[in-house]
PDB file of C-alpha atoms in Angstrom:
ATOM      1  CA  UNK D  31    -155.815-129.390 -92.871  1.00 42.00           C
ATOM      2  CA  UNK D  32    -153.581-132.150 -94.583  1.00 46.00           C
ATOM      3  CA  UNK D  33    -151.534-134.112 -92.482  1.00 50.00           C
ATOM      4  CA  UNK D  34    -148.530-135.055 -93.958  1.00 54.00           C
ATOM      5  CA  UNK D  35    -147.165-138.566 -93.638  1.00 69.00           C
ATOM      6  CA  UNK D  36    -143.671-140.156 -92.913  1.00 81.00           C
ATOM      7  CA  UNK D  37    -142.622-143.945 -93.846  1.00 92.00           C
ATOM      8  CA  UNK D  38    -141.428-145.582 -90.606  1.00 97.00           C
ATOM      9  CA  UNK D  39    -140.721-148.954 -89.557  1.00 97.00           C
ATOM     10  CA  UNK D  40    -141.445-150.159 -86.139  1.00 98.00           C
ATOM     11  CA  UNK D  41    -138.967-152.037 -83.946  1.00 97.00           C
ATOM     12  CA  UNK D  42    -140.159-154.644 -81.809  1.00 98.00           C
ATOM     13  CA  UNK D  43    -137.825-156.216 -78.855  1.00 97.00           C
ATOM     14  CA  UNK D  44    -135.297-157.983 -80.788  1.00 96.00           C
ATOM     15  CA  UNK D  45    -135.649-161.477 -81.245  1.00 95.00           C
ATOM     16  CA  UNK D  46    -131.703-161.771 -80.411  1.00 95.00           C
ATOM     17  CA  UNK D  47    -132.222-160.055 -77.234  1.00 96.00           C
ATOM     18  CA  UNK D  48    -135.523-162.228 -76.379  1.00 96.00           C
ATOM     19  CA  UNK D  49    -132.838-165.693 -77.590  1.00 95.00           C
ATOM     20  CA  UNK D  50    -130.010-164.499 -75.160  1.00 96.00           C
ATOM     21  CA  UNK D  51    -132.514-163.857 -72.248  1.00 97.00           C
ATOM     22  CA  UNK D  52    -133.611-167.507 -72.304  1.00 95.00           C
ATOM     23  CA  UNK D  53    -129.572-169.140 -73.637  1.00 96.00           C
ATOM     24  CA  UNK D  54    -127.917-167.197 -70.358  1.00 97.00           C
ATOM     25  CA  UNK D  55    -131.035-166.651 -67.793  1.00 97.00           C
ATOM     26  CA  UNK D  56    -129.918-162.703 -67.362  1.00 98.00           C
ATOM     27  CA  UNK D  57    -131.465-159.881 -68.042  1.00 98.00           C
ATOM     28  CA  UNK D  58    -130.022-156.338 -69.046  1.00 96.00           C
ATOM     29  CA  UNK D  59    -128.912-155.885 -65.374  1.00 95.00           C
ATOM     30  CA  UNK D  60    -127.685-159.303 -64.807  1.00 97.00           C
ATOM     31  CA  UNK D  61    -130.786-160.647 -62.849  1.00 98.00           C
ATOM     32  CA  UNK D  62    -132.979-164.342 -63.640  1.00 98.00           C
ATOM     33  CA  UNK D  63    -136.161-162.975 -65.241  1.00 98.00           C
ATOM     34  CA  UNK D  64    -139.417-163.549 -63.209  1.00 98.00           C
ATOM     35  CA  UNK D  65    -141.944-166.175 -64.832  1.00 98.00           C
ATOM     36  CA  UNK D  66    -145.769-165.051 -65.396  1.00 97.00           C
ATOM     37  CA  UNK D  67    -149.020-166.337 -66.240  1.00 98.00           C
ATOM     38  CA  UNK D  68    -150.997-163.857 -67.887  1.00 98.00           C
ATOM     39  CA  UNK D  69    -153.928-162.229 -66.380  1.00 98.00           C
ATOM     40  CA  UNK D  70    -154.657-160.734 -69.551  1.00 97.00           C
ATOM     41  CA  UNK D  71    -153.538-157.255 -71.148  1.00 97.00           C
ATOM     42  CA  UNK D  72    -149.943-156.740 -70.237  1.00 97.00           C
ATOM     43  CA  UNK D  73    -148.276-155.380 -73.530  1.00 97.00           C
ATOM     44  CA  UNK D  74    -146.150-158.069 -75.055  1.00 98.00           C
ATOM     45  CA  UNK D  75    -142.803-155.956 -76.716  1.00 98.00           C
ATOM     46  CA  UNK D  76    -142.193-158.883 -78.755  1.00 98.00           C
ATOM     47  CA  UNK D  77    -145.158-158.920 -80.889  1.00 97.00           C
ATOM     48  CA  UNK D  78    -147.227-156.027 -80.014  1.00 98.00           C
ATOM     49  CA  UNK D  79    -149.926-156.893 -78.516  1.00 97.00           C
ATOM     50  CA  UNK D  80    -151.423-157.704 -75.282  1.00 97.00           C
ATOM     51  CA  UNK D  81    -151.159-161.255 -73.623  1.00 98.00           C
ATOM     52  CA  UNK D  82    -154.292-163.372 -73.037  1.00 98.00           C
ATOM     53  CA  UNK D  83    -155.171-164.899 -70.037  1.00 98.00           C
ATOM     54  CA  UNK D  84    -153.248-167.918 -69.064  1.00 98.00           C
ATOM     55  CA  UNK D  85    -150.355-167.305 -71.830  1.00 97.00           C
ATOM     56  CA  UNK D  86    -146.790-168.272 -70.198  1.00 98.00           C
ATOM     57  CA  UNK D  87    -144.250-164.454 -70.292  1.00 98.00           C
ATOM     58  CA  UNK D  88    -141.174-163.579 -68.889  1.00 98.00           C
ATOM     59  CA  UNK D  89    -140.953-160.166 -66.668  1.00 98.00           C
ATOM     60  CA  UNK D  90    -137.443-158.342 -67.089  1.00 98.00           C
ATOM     61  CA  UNK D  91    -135.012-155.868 -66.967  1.00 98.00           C
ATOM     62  CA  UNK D  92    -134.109-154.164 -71.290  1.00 98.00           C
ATOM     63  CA  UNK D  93    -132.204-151.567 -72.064  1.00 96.00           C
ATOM     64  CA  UNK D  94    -133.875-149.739 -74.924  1.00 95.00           C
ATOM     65  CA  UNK D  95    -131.809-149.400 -78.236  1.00 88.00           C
ATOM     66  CA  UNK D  96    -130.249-145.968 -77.476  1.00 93.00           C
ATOM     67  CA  UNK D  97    -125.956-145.305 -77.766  1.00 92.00           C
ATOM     68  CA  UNK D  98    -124.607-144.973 -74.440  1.00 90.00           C
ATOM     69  CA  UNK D  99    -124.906-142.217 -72.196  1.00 91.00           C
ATOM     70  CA  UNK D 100    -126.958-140.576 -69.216  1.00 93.00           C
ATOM     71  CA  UNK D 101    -130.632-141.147 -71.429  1.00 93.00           C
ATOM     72  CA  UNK D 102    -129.875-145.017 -72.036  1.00 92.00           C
ATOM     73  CA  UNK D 103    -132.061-146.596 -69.245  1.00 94.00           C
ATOM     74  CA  UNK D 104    -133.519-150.128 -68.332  1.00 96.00           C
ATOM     75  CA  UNK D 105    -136.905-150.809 -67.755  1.00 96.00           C
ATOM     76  CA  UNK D 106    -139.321-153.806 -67.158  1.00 97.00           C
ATOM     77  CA  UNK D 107    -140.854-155.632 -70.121  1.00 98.00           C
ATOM     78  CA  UNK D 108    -142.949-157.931 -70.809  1.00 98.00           C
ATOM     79  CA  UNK D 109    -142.560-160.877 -73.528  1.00 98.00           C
ATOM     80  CA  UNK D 110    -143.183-164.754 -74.379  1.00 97.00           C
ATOM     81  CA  UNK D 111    -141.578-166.960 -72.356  1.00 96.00           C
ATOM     82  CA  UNK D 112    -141.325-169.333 -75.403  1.00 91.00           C
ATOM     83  CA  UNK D 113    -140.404-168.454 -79.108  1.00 84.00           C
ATOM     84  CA  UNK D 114    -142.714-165.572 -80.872  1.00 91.00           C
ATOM     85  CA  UNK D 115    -143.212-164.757 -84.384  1.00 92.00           C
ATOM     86  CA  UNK D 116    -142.591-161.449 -83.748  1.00 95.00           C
ATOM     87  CA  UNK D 117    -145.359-158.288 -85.087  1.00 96.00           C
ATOM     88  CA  UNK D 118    -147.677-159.086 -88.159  1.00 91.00           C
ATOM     89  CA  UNK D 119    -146.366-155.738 -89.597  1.00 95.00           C
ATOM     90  CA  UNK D 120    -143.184-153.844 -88.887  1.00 96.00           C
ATOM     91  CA  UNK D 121    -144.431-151.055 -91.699  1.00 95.00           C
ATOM     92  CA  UNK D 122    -147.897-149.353 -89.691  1.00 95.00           C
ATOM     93  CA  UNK D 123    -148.445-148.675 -86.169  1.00 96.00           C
ATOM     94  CA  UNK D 124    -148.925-151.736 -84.303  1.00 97.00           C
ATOM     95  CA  UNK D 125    -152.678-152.551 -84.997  1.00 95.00           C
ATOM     96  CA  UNK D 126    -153.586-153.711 -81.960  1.00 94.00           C
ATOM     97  CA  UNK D 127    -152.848-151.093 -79.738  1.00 95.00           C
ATOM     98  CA  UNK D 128    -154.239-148.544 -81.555  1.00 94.00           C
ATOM     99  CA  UNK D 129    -156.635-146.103 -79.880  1.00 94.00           C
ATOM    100  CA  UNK D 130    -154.224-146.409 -76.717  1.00 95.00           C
ATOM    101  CA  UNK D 131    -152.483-143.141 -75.286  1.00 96.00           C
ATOM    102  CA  UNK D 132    -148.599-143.374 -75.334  1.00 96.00           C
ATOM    103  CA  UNK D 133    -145.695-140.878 -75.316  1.00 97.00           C
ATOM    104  CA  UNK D 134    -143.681-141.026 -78.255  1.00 98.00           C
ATOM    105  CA  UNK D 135    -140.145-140.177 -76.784  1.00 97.00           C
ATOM    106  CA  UNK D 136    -138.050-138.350 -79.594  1.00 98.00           C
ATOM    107  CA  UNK D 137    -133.856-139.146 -79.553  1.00 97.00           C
ATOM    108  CA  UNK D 138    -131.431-137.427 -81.259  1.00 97.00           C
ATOM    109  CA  UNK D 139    -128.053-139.442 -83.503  1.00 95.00           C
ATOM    110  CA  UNK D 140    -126.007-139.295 -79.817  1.00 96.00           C
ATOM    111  CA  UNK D 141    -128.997-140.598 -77.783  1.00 96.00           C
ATOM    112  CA  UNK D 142    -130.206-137.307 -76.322  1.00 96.00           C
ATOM    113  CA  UNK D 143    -133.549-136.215 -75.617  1.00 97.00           C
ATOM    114  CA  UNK D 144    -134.772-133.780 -78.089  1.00 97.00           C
ATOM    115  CA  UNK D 145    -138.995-133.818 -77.675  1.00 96.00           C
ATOM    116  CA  UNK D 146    -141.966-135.913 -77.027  1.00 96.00           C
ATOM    117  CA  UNK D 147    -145.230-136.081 -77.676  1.00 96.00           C
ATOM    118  CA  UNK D 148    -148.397-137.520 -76.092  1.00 96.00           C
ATOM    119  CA  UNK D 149    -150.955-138.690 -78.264  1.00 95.00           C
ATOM    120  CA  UNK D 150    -154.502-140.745 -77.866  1.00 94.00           C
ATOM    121  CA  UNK D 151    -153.996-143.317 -80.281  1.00 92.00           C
ATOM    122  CA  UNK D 152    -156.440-142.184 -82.799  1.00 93.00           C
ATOM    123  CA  UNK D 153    -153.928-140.735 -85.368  1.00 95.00           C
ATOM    124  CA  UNK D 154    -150.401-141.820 -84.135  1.00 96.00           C
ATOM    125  CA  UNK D 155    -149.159-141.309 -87.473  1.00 96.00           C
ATOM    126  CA  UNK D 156    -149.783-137.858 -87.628  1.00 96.00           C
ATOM    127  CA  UNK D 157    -147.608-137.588 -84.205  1.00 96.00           C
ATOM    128  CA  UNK D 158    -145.000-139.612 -85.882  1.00 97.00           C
ATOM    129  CA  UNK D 159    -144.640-137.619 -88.706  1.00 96.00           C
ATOM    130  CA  UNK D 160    -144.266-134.093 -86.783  1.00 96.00           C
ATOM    131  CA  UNK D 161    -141.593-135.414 -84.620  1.00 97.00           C
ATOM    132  CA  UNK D 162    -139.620-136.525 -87.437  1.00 97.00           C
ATOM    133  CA  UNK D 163    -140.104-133.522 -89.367  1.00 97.00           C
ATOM    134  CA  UNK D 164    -136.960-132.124 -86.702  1.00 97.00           C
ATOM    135  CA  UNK D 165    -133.771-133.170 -88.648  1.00 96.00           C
ATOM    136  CA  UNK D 166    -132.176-133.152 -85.480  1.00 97.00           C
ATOM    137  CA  UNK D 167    -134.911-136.615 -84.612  1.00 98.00           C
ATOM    138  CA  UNK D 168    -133.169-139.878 -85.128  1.00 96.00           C
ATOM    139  CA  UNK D 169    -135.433-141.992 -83.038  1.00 97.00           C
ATOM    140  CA  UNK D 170    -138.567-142.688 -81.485  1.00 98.00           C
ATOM    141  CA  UNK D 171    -139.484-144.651 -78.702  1.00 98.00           C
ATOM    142  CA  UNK D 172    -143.182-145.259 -77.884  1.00 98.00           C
ATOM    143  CA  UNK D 173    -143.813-144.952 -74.197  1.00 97.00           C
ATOM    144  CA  UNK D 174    -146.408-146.523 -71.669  1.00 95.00           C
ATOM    145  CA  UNK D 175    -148.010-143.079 -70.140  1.00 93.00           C
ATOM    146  CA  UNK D 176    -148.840-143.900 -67.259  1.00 92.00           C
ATOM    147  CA  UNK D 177    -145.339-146.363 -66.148  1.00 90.00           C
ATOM    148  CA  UNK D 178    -143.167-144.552 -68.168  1.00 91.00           C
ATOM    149  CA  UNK D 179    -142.265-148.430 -69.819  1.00 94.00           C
ATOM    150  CA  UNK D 180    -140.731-148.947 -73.448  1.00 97.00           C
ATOM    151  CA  UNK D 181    -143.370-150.287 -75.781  1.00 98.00           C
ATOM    152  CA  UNK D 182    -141.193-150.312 -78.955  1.00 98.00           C
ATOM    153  CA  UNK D 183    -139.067-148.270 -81.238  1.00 98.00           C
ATOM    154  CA  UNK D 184    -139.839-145.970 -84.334  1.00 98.00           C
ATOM    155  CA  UNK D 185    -137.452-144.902 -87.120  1.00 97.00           C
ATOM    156  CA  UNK D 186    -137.518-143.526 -90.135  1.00 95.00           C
ATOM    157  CA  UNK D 187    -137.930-145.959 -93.199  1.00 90.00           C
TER     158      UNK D 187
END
């Protein structure tokens, strides 16, 4: 069976979002994000991948890019506490976490729900591509399975 593929581009936590975090000390619900030291493996939304022992991360409160409405939600993240370069490649599916299970969260143009997937991370392409085969899919979001967290948007090149 041939899969068939669909150009995407990945969206990271914005670096604007990330730069008015630190300028006003707030997060998306108005409250002083926590300061971390690493253990090791939390999932860093700004460049997508997971932190290494020791690194220095900020622990707060994002709203996910969705319009307003009852689906637009905030969540805890996880990020560098100092500047980031951001992902190596905003074109494939974030290299580094591939082969872990997430649900891919599908969005219609008014921010509604309209599917999901789960997948293993072995082909997350392949997932990618049926969920934007609905016309009625605007956006993705790629979900932590078992906290429910954002990891980082999809949409359609």
């Amino acid at each position: 069976m041939t899969t068939t593929r669909t150009a995407f581009r990945i969206r990271p936590l914005p670096a604007e979002t990330l730069a008015e975090l630190r300028r006003t000390g707030r997060d998306a619900t108005g409250q002083p994000p926590e300061h971390r030291r690493a253990t090791g493996g939390e999932p860093l939304r700004c460049c997508l991948r997971d932190a290494r022992p020791d690194e220095a991360l900020l622990l707060f409160g994002y709203a996910p890019p969705l319009p307003p409405g009852p689906y637009r939600e905030v969540g805890p993240v996880f990020a560098h506490d100092t500047g980031c370069a951001g992902p190596d490649d905003v074109t494939a599916y974030p290299s580094r976490w591939r082969g872990r299970e997430q649900v891919l969260r599908a969005y219609d143009s008014r921010g509604r729900i309209v599917g999901g997937r789960r997948h293993d991370g072995g082909d997350p392409e392949a997932v990618i591509a049926e969920l934007f085969a609905d016309p009625a899919v605007d956006l993705l979001h790629s979900r932590n399975v078992v906290y429910g967290c954002w990891m980082f948007a999809v949409v359609r090149s």
